[in-house]
C-alpha cells in the first residue's frame, strides 16, 4: 500500500512568515504523497477585530455567527490557504488548496445546539477519500483549510485537528497513513512547565495517568483524544511534534509518537 | 470534440444574493461541461474600506499594493469563491474552487511598471488546460477566482474578463468552446442610453464603426477587444449577455453574439 503523510499545522506557525517558510520547506521535502491541513486562528481574530467583529471562544472553540463565518471563510479559505499554495508551488509542490466544499471533499452538518450554541460550526459526516486519492495520483498535494460544507450549502467553521484526523482516517482505505500534528511545543510534555520534557512515546494508559495527575493540560486533551481515536481507526502512526522538527519526527526521531 | 461553456460573471451579480442564486441556478442547468470565472470587485472594495485600506482605480484597474492584495485574496479567493462553490454543490454541481495558484492552473507574471504602477497585478503567461481538462473529465466544475500566481510565489490580482478569455482560448485544445460574458446589460448596446438597443450580432467592422462614433463606451472596449481576440484564437462562439439571460444566450436567443 502507498505511504501517505497527513500533516496538520497550527496558527502559531502560520502567523510567523519565517517559521511558515521553514515549515513549508520541510513539508515539501517529505518523501511520498502528502496532505496538509492548516489552521489560522490568530489571523482570523486579527482580521475580525479590524472589521469590528468580536471573537468569543468557548471550550477552545470559536463561536461562529454569520459575520465570523465570513471572516474565517476569507482568512482560512482565502488568505492563508492561497499564500501556502503559492509558496508550495515555488518549492515544486503542485499544491491544490481546498475547503471541504471544493470537489465535495469534506461534508459536515451544523453542530446541534446543546449547552452552547457555537453557530456555524461543522461536525464532519463524510470525507470523499476516493476524490482525494485521485488528486494524489495526479501528483497534486491537497492543502485543506479548516472549513467544511453542509448539504444545504452552508460553509461551516471546522476544527483543524478534527479535520486532519477525519481525512487521515478515511485515507486509510487507500494508504498506510502517518498523521502528524505540528505545533509550538516539542511534543507531549510530561511536565507542562518544562518545555524539554518531551515523552518520546505515549500510550493510552500513560495518557490516562497524566490526565488524572493534571500534568497533561486542557488544550492537549482534545488533541490527544482525536489522535488516539485516529490510531484506533486504522491510522498507522500518529506523531505530535514541533513544527521545526517535522522532517525528523516523520522518521521517528523527534516529538511524541502515540501507540495503542 | 467535446462542448465546453466558459462563463464569466461580474461583480454586480455577486453583490446581490438573489441575483447570484438565479444566475448559479441557470449556470448549473447549462448542458455539458462548464467552467465559471467570477469577479467580485465591489465586495473587495467594501471589505478594504472597513479595514481602512483605500481603493484606487486607474483605467478601470485596481492598484494593488500588498494590503490590497491580501484583501482580494481573502475576498475573491475565499469569500466569494467558496460561497459560490457551496451553493453550486446544492445544485448538484461538483464545483471545485480554484485560483491560478491551485494545481498550477494559471501562471502569470507581475505586470511591468510603465506609465502606471499597478502593483501586484498579473499578466497571464500560461494556462494548464490539460489539468483543467482532467478536472472536467472527473466531472468537476472549476470555479475560478480572478487571482493568478507567479513563479516566485506571489499571488497576483488578475482581470476576470482576461482570465476568462485566457482559459477559454487554452481549452480550445480539448473542446469546442463557447465563451459567455455575463453582466448587468442585456448585451452590447447600439445606443448607450437605451438599455434595450441590444445588437444581436457584432462583427469587428461594426465594432470599429461604433468605436469611431463613440457609441460603444469605454468600459466595453477592453471587454470587446478581449472577446474578439478569443474568437481569433479559436474560441467557437463568444456571447455577451445579461446574467439573467444566460440559458437563452447560450442557445443563441439573447445577448450579443460576436462573429469575425
Coordinates of C-alpha atoms in Angstrom, one line a residue:
Chain A
X1 CA 0.0 0.0 0.0
X2 CA 1.1 3.6 -0.7
X3 CA 2.5 5.7 2.2
X4 CA 0.7 8.9 2.9
X5 CA 1.7 11.6 5.4
X6 CA -1.1 13.9 6.7
X7 CA 0.2 16.9 8.4
X8 CA -1.7 19.5 10.5
X9 CA 0.0 22.8 11.1
X10 CA -1.4 25.3 13.6
X11 CA -1.9 29.0 13.8
X12 CA 1.3 30.0 15.7
X13 CA 3.4 29.0 12.7
X14 CA 1.1 30.5 10.2
X15 CA 1.3 33.9 11.9
X16 CA 5.1 33.9 11.6
X17 CA 6.3 34.2 8.0
X18 CA 9.8 32.9 8.7
X19 CA 8.5 29.9 10.7
X20 CA 6.0 29.2 8.0
X21 CA 8.6 29.2 5.2
X22 CA 10.8 26.8 7.3
X23 CA 7.8 24.6 7.9
X24 CA 6.7 24.5 4.3
X25 CA 10.2 23.8 3.1
X26 CA 10.3 20.8 5.4
X27 CA 6.8 19.7 4.4
X28 CA 7.8 19.9 0.7
X29 CA 10.8 17.7 1.4
X30 CA 8.8 14.9 3.0
X31 CA 9.0 11.7 0.9
X32 CA 5.9 10.3 -0.8
X33 CA 2.4 11.6 -1.0
X34 CA 1.2 14.1 1.5
X35 CA -1.7 16.3 2.6
X36 CA -1.5 19.5 4.6
X37 CA -4.3 20.8 6.9
X38 CA -3.8 24.2 8.3
X39 CA -5.4 26.3 11.0
X40 CA -5.1 30.1 11.1
X41 CA -7.0 31.2 14.2
X42 CA -4.9 34.3 15.2
X43 CA -5.1 35.8 11.7
X44 CA -8.9 35.4 11.7
X45 CA -9.1 37.0 15.1
X46 CA -7.0 39.9 14.0
X47 CA -9.0 40.5 10.8
X48 CA -12.3 40.2 12.7
X49 CA -11.1 42.8 15.2
X50 CA -10.2 45.2 12.4
X51 CA -13.7 44.7 11.0
X52 CA -15.2 45.4 14.4
X53 CA -16.3 41.8 14.9
X54 CA -15.8 40.4 18.3
X55 CA -14.2 36.9 18.9
X56 CA -15.7 34.7 21.5
X57 CA -14.1 31.4 22.4
X58 CA -15.9 28.7 24.5
X59 CA -14.0 25.5 25.4
X60 CA -11.4 26.5 22.9
X61 CA -13.9 26.7 20.1
X62 CA -14.8 29.9 18.2
X63 CA -18.4 31.0 18.4
X64 CA -19.2 31.5 14.7
X65 CA -22.1 33.7 13.7
X66 CA -22.5 34.7 10.0
X67 CA -20.1 37.6 10.3
X68 CA -17.5 35.5 11.9
X69 CA -18.1 32.8 9.3
X70 CA -17.4 35.3 6.6
X71 CA -14.2 36.2 8.3
X72 CA -13.0 32.6 8.6
X73 CA -14.0 31.9 5.1
X74 CA -12.0 34.8 3.8
X75 CA -9.0 34.2 6.1
X76 CA -8.8 30.4 6.2
X77 CA -10.2 29.6 2.7
X78 CA -8.6 32.6 1.0
X79 CA -5.7 34.4 2.6
X80 CA -3.9 31.6 4.5
X81 CA -4.7 28.8 2.1
X82 CA -3.7 30.6 -1.1
X83 CA -0.5 32.0 0.4
X84 CA 0.5 28.5 1.4
X85 CA -0.4 27.1 -2.0
X86 CA 1.6 29.8 -3.9
X87 CA 4.6 29.2 -1.6
X88 CA 4.5 25.5 -2.1
X89 CA 4.4 26.0 -5.9
X90 CA 7.9 27.7 -5.6
X91 CA 9.0 24.5 -3.7
X92 CA 8.0 22.3 -6.7
X93 CA 4.9 21.1 -4.9
X94 CA 1.8 21.2 -7.1
X95 CA -0.4 22.2 -4.3
X96 CA -4.2 22.5 -4.6
X97 CA -6.0 24.5 -2.0
X98 CA -9.3 23.1 -0.9
X99 CA -12.1 23.6 1.6
X100 CA -14.4 20.7 2.3
X101 CA -16.9 22.3 -0.2
X102 CA -14.4 22.0 -3.1
X103 CA -14.9 18.8 -5.1
X104 CA -17.3 17.8 -2.2
X105 CA -14.3 16.5 -0.2
X106 CA -15.5 17.0 3.4
X107 CA -19.2 17.1 4.1
X108 CA -20.4 18.1 7.5
X109 CA -23.5 19.3 9.4
X110 CA -24.1 22.3 11.6
X111 CA -23.4 21.3 15.2
X112 CA -26.7 20.9 17.0
X113 CA -27.2 23.3 19.9
X114 CA -26.7 21.8 23.4
X115 CA -25.2 23.7 26.3
X116 CA -23.5 26.1 23.9
X117 CA -24.6 27.5 20.5
X118 CA -21.4 27.5 18.5
X119 CA -23.2 28.8 15.5
X120 CA -21.9 27.9 12.0
X121 CA -19.6 25.2 13.2
X122 CA -19.4 21.8 11.4
X123 CA -19.2 18.3 12.6
X124 CA -17.8 16.1 9.9
X125 CA -20.0 13.4 8.3
X126 CA -18.1 12.2 5.3
X127 CA -14.7 12.5 3.6
X128 CA -14.5 11.7 -0.1
X129 CA -11.2 9.9 0.2
X130 CA -11.6 8.5 -3.4
X131 CA -11.6 12.0 -4.7
X132 CA -8.6 13.0 -2.6
X133 CA -6.8 9.8 -3.7
X134 CA -7.4 10.8 -7.3
X135 CA -5.8 14.1 -6.7
X136 CA -2.8 12.4 -5.1
X137 CA -2.5 10.0 -8.1
X138 CA -2.4 13.1 -10.4
X139 CA 0.5 14.3 -8.3
X140 CA -1.4 17.1 -6.7
X141 CA -0.8 17.9 -3.0
X142 CA -4.1 18.9 -1.3
X143 CA -3.9 21.8 1.2
X144 CA -7.0 21.9 3.3
X145 CA -8.4 25.0 5.0
X146 CA -10.5 24.1 8.1
X147 CA -13.9 24.7 6.5
X148 CA -16.5 22.2 5.5
X149 CA -19.9 22.5 3.8
X150 CA -23.4 21.1 4.5
X151 CA -25.9 19.6 2.1
X152 CA -27.9 22.8 2.4
X153 CA -25.0 24.9 1.0
X154 CA -23.7 26.4 4.3
X155 CA -20.0 26.8 4.8
X156 CA -19.0 25.7 8.3
X157 CA -16.1 26.5 10.5
X158 CA -14.4 23.3 11.5
X159 CA -11.7 22.4 14.0
X160 CA -8.4 21.8 12.1
X161 CA -7.2 19.0 14.3
X162 CA -10.6 17.2 13.8
X163 CA -10.4 17.7 10.1
X164 CA -6.9 16.3 10.0
X165 CA -7.9 13.2 11.8
X166 CA -11.1 12.7 9.7
X167 CA -9.1 13.0 6.5
X168 CA -6.3 10.7 7.8
X169 CA -8.8 8.1 8.9
X170 CA -10.7 8.0 5.6
X171 CA -7.5 7.8 3.6
X172 CA -6.6 4.6 5.4
X173 CA -8.8 2.9 2.7
X174 CA -6.1 3.7 0.2
X175 CA -2.8 4.2 2.0
X176 CA -0.7 3.4 5.0
X177 CA -1.2 6.7 6.8
X178 CA 1.1 8.7 9.2
X179 CA -0.7 11.6 10.9
X180 CA 1.5 14.4 12.2
X181 CA 0.2 17.3 14.4
X182 CA 2.7 20.1 14.4
X183 CA 2.5 22.9 16.9
X184 CA 4.7 25.1 19.1
X185 CA 5.9 22.6 21.6
X186 CA 8.4 19.8 21.0
X187 CA 5.8 17.1 21.7
X188 CA 3.6 16.0 24.6
X189 CA 5.4 17.1 27.8
X190 CA 5.5 15.1 31.0
X191 CA 6.0 18.3 32.9
X192 CA 4.0 21.2 31.5
X193 CA 6.5 23.7 33.0
X194 CA 9.5 22.1 31.3
X195 CA 9.5 22.6 27.5
X196 CA 12.1 19.9 27.1
X197 CA 10.3 17.1 29.0
X198 CA 9.1 15.5 25.8
X199 CA 7.7 12.0 26.1
X200 CA 9.1 10.1 23.0
X201 CA 6.2 7.7 23.2
X202 CA 2.7 7.8 24.7
X203 CA 0.2 5.0 25.3
X204 CA -3.5 5.4 26.4
X205 CA -2.6 4.0 29.8
X206 CA 0.2 6.6 30.4
X207 CA -2.1 9.3 28.9
X208 CA -4.8 8.5 31.5
X209 CA -2.2 8.7 34.3
X210 CA -1.2 12.1 33.2
X211 CA -4.8 13.3 32.8
X212 CA -5.5 12.1 36.4
X213 CA -2.4 13.8 37.7
X214 CA -3.3 17.0 35.8
X215 CA 0.1 17.1 34.1
X216 CA -1.4 16.9 30.6
X217 CA -3.1 20.2 30.3
X218 CA -6.6 21.1 29.0
X219 CA -5.6 22.2 25.5
X220 CA -3.9 18.9 24.8
X221 CA -6.8 16.7 25.8
X222 CA -9.0 17.1 22.7
X223 CA -5.9 16.9 20.5
X224 CA -4.8 13.6 22.2
X225 CA -8.3 12.2 22.2
X226 CA -8.5 12.9 18.5
X227 CA -5.1 11.4 18.0
X228 CA -5.7 8.1 19.8
X229 CA -9.1 7.8 18.0
X230 CA -7.3 8.1 14.7
X231 CA -4.9 5.2 15.7
X232 CA -7.9 3.1 16.8
X233 CA -9.4 3.8 13.4
X234 CA -6.5 2.4 11.4
X235 CA -4.0 5.3 11.0
X236 CA -0.6 3.5 11.3
X237 CA 1.2 6.2 13.2
X238 CA 0.4 9.4 14.9
X239 CA 3.1 11.9 15.9
X240 CA 2.9 15.2 17.8
X241 CA 5.9 17.4 17.3
X242 CA 7.3 20.9 17.0
X243 CA 6.8 22.5 13.5
X244 CA 10.5 22.9 13.2
X245 CA 11.1 19.1 13.7
X246 CA 8.6 17.8 11.1
X247 CA 11.2 16.0 9.0
X248 CA 12.9 14.3 11.9
X249 CA 9.6 13.4 13.6
X250 CA 8.3 11.7 10.5
X251 CA 11.3 9.3 10.6
X252 CA 10.7 8.8 14.3
X253 CA 13.4 10.9 15.7
X254 CA 11.5 13.7 17.4
X255 CA 8.3 14.6 19.1
X256 CA 5.8 12.1 20.7
X257 CA 4.7 9.0 18.9
X258 CA 1.4 7.7 20.0
X259 CA 0.9 3.9 20.2
X260 CA -2.2 1.9 21.3
Chain B
X1 CA -14.8 17.3 -29.9
X2 CA -16.5 18.0 -26.5
X3 CA -18.5 21.1 -26.0
X4 CA -17.4 23.4 -23.2
X5 CA -19.0 26.6 -22.0
X6 CA -16.8 29.1 -20.2
X7 CA -18.9 31.7 -18.3
X8 CA -17.6 34.9 -16.7
X9 CA -19.9 36.6 -14.1
X10 CA -19.2 40.1 -12.8
X11 CA -19.3 41.9 -9.5
X12 CA -22.8 43.4 -9.8
X13 CA -24.5 39.9 -9.7
X14 CA -22.1 38.7 -7.0
X15 CA -23.1 41.6 -4.7
X16 CA -26.8 40.7 -4.9
X17 CA -27.7 37.3 -3.3
X18 CA -31.0 36.8 -5.1
X19 CA -29.4 37.6 -8.5
X20 CA -26.5 35.3 -7.7
X21 CA -28.8 32.5 -6.8
X22 CA -30.7 32.9 -10.1
X23 CA -27.5 33.1 -12.0
X24 CA -26.0 30.0 -10.4
X25 CA -29.2 28.1 -11.0
X26 CA -29.0 28.9 -14.7
X27 CA -25.3 28.1 -14.8
X28 CA -26.0 24.7 -13.1
X29 CA -28.6 24.0 -15.8
X30 CA -26.3 24.5 -18.8
X31 CA -25.8 21.3 -20.8
X32 CA -22.3 19.7 -20.9
X33 CA -19.1 20.7 -19.2
X34 CA -18.6 24.2 -18.0
X35 CA -16.2 26.5 -16.1
X36 CA -17.1 29.6 -14.2
X37 CA -14.9 32.6 -13.7
X38 CA -16.1 35.2 -11.2
X39 CA -15.2 38.7 -10.3
X40 CA -16.1 40.4 -7.0
X41 CA -14.8 43.9 -7.2
X42 CA -17.4 45.7 -5.0
X43 CA -17.2 43.2 -2.1
X44 CA -13.4 43.7 -2.1
X45 CA -13.8 47.5 -2.1
X46 CA -16.2 47.3 0.8
X47 CA -14.0 45.0 2.9
X48 CA -11.0 47.1 2.1
X49 CA -12.8 50.2 3.3
X50 CA -13.8 48.5 6.6
X51 CA -10.1 47.6 7.0
X52 CA -9.1 51.2 6.4
X53 CA -7.5 50.4 3.0
X54 CA -8.2 52.8 0.2
X55 CA -9.2 51.7 -3.2
X56 CA -7.6 53.4 -6.2
X57 CA -8.7 52.5 -9.7
X58 CA -6.7 53.6 -12.8
X59 CA -8.1 52.8 -16.3
X60 CA -10.6 50.5 -14.7
X61 CA -7.9 48.5 -13.0
X62 CA -7.4 48.3 -9.2
X63 CA -4.0 49.5 -7.9
X64 CA -2.9 46.5 -5.8
X65 CA -0.3 47.0 -3.1
X66 CA 0.3 44.2 -0.6
X67 CA -2.6 45.2 1.7
X68 CA -5.0 45.3 -1.2
X69 CA -3.6 42.0 -2.5
X70 CA -4.4 40.4 0.9
X71 CA -8.0 41.8 0.6
X72 CA -8.6 40.5 -2.9
X73 CA -7.0 37.2 -1.9
X74 CA -9.4 36.9 1.0
X75 CA -12.5 38.2 -0.8
X76 CA -12.1 36.7 -4.3
X77 CA -10.2 33.5 -3.4
X78 CA -12.0 32.9 -0.1
X79 CA -15.4 34.6 0.5
X80 CA -16.9 34.8 -3.0
X81 CA -15.3 31.7 -4.4
X82 CA -16.3 29.4 -1.6
X83 CA -19.8 30.8 -1.2
X84 CA -20.3 30.1 -4.9
X85 CA -18.8 26.6 -4.6
X86 CA -21.0 25.7 -1.7
X87 CA -24.1 27.0 -3.4
X88 CA -23.3 25.0 -6.6
X89 CA -23.0 21.8 -4.5
X90 CA -26.6 22.2 -3.5
X91 CA -27.5 22.4 -7.3
X92 CA -25.7 19.1 -7.8
X93 CA -22.7 20.7 -9.4
X94 CA -19.5 19.2 -8.0
X95 CA -17.7 22.6 -8.1
X96 CA -14.0 23.0 -7.3
X97 CA -12.9 26.5 -6.4
X98 CA -9.5 27.5 -7.8
X99 CA -7.2 30.4 -8.1
X100 CA -4.5 30.2 -10.7
X101 CA -2.1 29.0 -8.0
X102 CA -4.2 25.9 -7.3
X103 CA -2.9 22.9 -9.2
X104 CA -0.7 25.5 -11.1
X105 CA -3.6 26.2 -13.4
X106 CA -2.9 29.8 -14.4
X107 CA 0.6 31.2 -14.2
X108 CA 1.3 34.9 -14.6
X109 CA 3.9 37.5 -14.1
X110 CA 3.7 40.8 -12.2
X111 CA 2.9 43.5 -14.8
X112 CA 5.9 45.6 -15.5
X113 CA 5.7 49.2 -14.5
X114 CA 5.2 51.6 -17.4
X115 CA 3.1 54.7 -17.1
X116 CA 1.3 53.3 -14.1
X117 CA 2.5 51.1 -11.3
X118 CA -0.5 48.7 -10.8
X119 CA 1.4 46.8 -8.1
X120 CA 0.6 43.1 -7.6
X121 CA -1.3 42.7 -10.8
X122 CA -0.7 39.7 -13.0
X123 CA -0.5 39.3 -16.8
X124 CA -1.2 35.7 -17.7
X125 CA 1.6 33.6 -19.2
X126 CA 0.2 30.0 -19.2
X127 CA -2.9 28.1 -18.6
X128 CA -2.6 24.4 -17.7
X129 CA -5.5 23.3 -19.9
X130 CA -4.5 19.7 -19.6
X131 CA -5.1 19.9 -15.8
X132 CA -8.4 21.7 -16.2
X133 CA -9.5 19.1 -18.8
X134 CA -8.6 16.4 -16.3
X135 CA -10.9 18.0 -13.7
X136 CA -13.7 18.2 -16.3
X137 CA -13.3 14.6 -17.2
X138 CA -13.6 13.7 -13.5
X139 CA -16.9 15.6 -13.5
X140 CA -15.7 18.5 -11.5
X141 CA -16.8 22.0 -12.5
X142 CA -13.9 24.5 -12.0
X143 CA -14.9 27.9 -10.4
X144 CA -12.0 30.3 -10.9
X145 CA -11.4 33.4 -8.7
X146 CA -9.5 36.1 -10.6
X147 CA -6.1 35.5 -8.9
X148 CA -3.0 34.0 -10.5
X149 CA 0.4 33.2 -9.2
X150 CA 4.0 33.9 -10.3
X151 CA 7.0 31.5 -10.4
X152 CA 8.4 33.4 -7.4
X153 CA 5.3 32.6 -5.3
X154 CA 3.4 35.8 -5.5
X155 CA -0.3 35.8 -5.7
X156 CA -1.4 38.3 -8.3
X157 CA -4.7 40.2 -8.8
X158 CA -5.9 39.5 -12.3
X159 CA -8.7 40.9 -14.5
X160 CA -11.6 38.4 -14.5
X161 CA -12.5 39.1 -18.2
X162 CA -8.9 38.4 -19.2
X163 CA -8.8 35.3 -17.1
X164 CA -12.0 34.0 -18.7
X165 CA -10.6 34.5 -22.3
X166 CA -7.2 33.1 -21.4
X167 CA -8.8 29.9 -20.0
X168 CA -11.3 29.7 -22.9
X169 CA -8.6 30.1 -25.5
X170 CA -6.4 27.4 -24.0
X171 CA -9.3 25.0 -23.6
X172 CA -9.7 25.1 -27.4
X173 CA -7.0 22.4 -27.5
X174 CA -9.5 20.0 -26.0
X175 CA -13.0 21.3 -26.7
X176 CA -15.3 23.3 -28.9
X177 CA -15.6 26.4 -26.6
X178 CA -18.3 28.9 -26.1
X179 CA -17.3 31.9 -24.0
X180 CA -20.0 33.9 -22.4
X181 CA -19.5 37.2 -20.6
X182 CA -22.5 37.9 -18.3
X183 CA -23.0 41.4 -16.9
X184 CA -25.7 43.9 -16.0
X185 CA -26.7 44.9 -19.5
X186 CA -28.7 42.9 -22.0
X187 CA -25.8 42.8 -24.5
X188 CA -23.7 45.3 -26.4
X189 CA -25.9 48.3 -27.0
X190 CA -26.0 50.3 -30.2
X191 CA -27.3 53.3 -28.2
X192 CA -25.6 53.6 -24.7
X193 CA -28.7 55.5 -23.4
X194 CA -31.2 52.8 -24.5
X195 CA -30.9 49.6 -22.4
X196 CA -33.0 47.8 -24.9
X197 CA -30.9 48.6 -28.0
X198 CA -29.1 45.2 -28.0
X199 CA -27.2 44.3 -31.1
X200 CA -27.9 40.6 -31.7
X201 CA -24.7 40.2 -33.6
X202 CA -21.5 42.2 -33.8
X203 CA -18.6 42.0 -36.2
X204 CA -15.2 43.7 -36.0
X205 CA -16.2 46.1 -38.7
X206 CA -19.4 47.2 -37.0
X207 CA -17.5 47.4 -33.7
X208 CA -14.9 49.8 -35.3
X209 CA -17.8 52.0 -36.6
X210 CA -19.3 52.2 -33.1
X211 CA -15.9 53.0 -31.5
X212 CA -15.3 55.8 -34.0
X213 CA -18.8 57.2 -33.4
X214 CA -18.3 56.9 -29.6
X215 CA -21.4 54.8 -29.2
X216 CA -19.6 51.9 -27.6
X217 CA -18.4 53.3 -24.4
X218 CA -15.0 53.0 -22.7
X219 CA -15.8 50.1 -20.3
X220 CA -16.9 47.9 -23.1
X221 CA -13.8 48.4 -25.2
X222 CA -11.4 46.2 -23.2
X223 CA -14.2 43.6 -22.9
X224 CA -14.8 43.5 -26.6
X225 CA -11.1 43.6 -27.5
X226 CA -10.7 40.5 -25.3
X227 CA -13.7 38.9 -26.8
X228 CA -12.7 39.3 -30.4
X229 CA -9.2 38.2 -29.6
X230 CA -10.7 35.0 -28.1
X231 CA -12.6 34.4 -31.4
X232 CA -9.5 34.9 -33.4
X233 CA -7.7 32.4 -31.2
X234 CA -10.1 29.6 -31.9
X235 CA -13.0 30.0 -29.4
X236 CA -16.1 29.0 -31.5
X237 CA -18.5 31.4 -30.1
X238 CA -18.4 34.5 -27.8
X239 CA -21.6 35.9 -26.4
X240 CA -22.2 39.0 -24.2
X241 CA -25.4 38.9 -22.3
X242 CA -27.3 39.9 -19.1
X243 CA -26.7 37.5 -16.2
X244 CA -30.5 36.7 -16.1
X245 CA -30.4 35.5 -19.8
X246 CA -27.5 33.1 -19.6
X247 CA -29.5 30.0 -20.5
X248 CA -31.2 31.7 -23.5
X249 CA -28.0 33.4 -24.7
X250 CA -26.1 30.1 -24.8
X251 CA -28.6 28.7 -27.3
X252 CA -28.3 31.9 -29.3
X253 CA -31.5 33.6 -28.3
X254 CA -30.3 36.6 -26.3
X255 CA -27.4 39.0 -25.9
X256 CA -24.8 39.9 -28.5
X257 CA -23.0 37.1 -30.4
X258 CA -19.7 38.2 -31.7
X259 CA -18.5 36.9 -35.1
X260 CA -15.4 37.6 -37.1

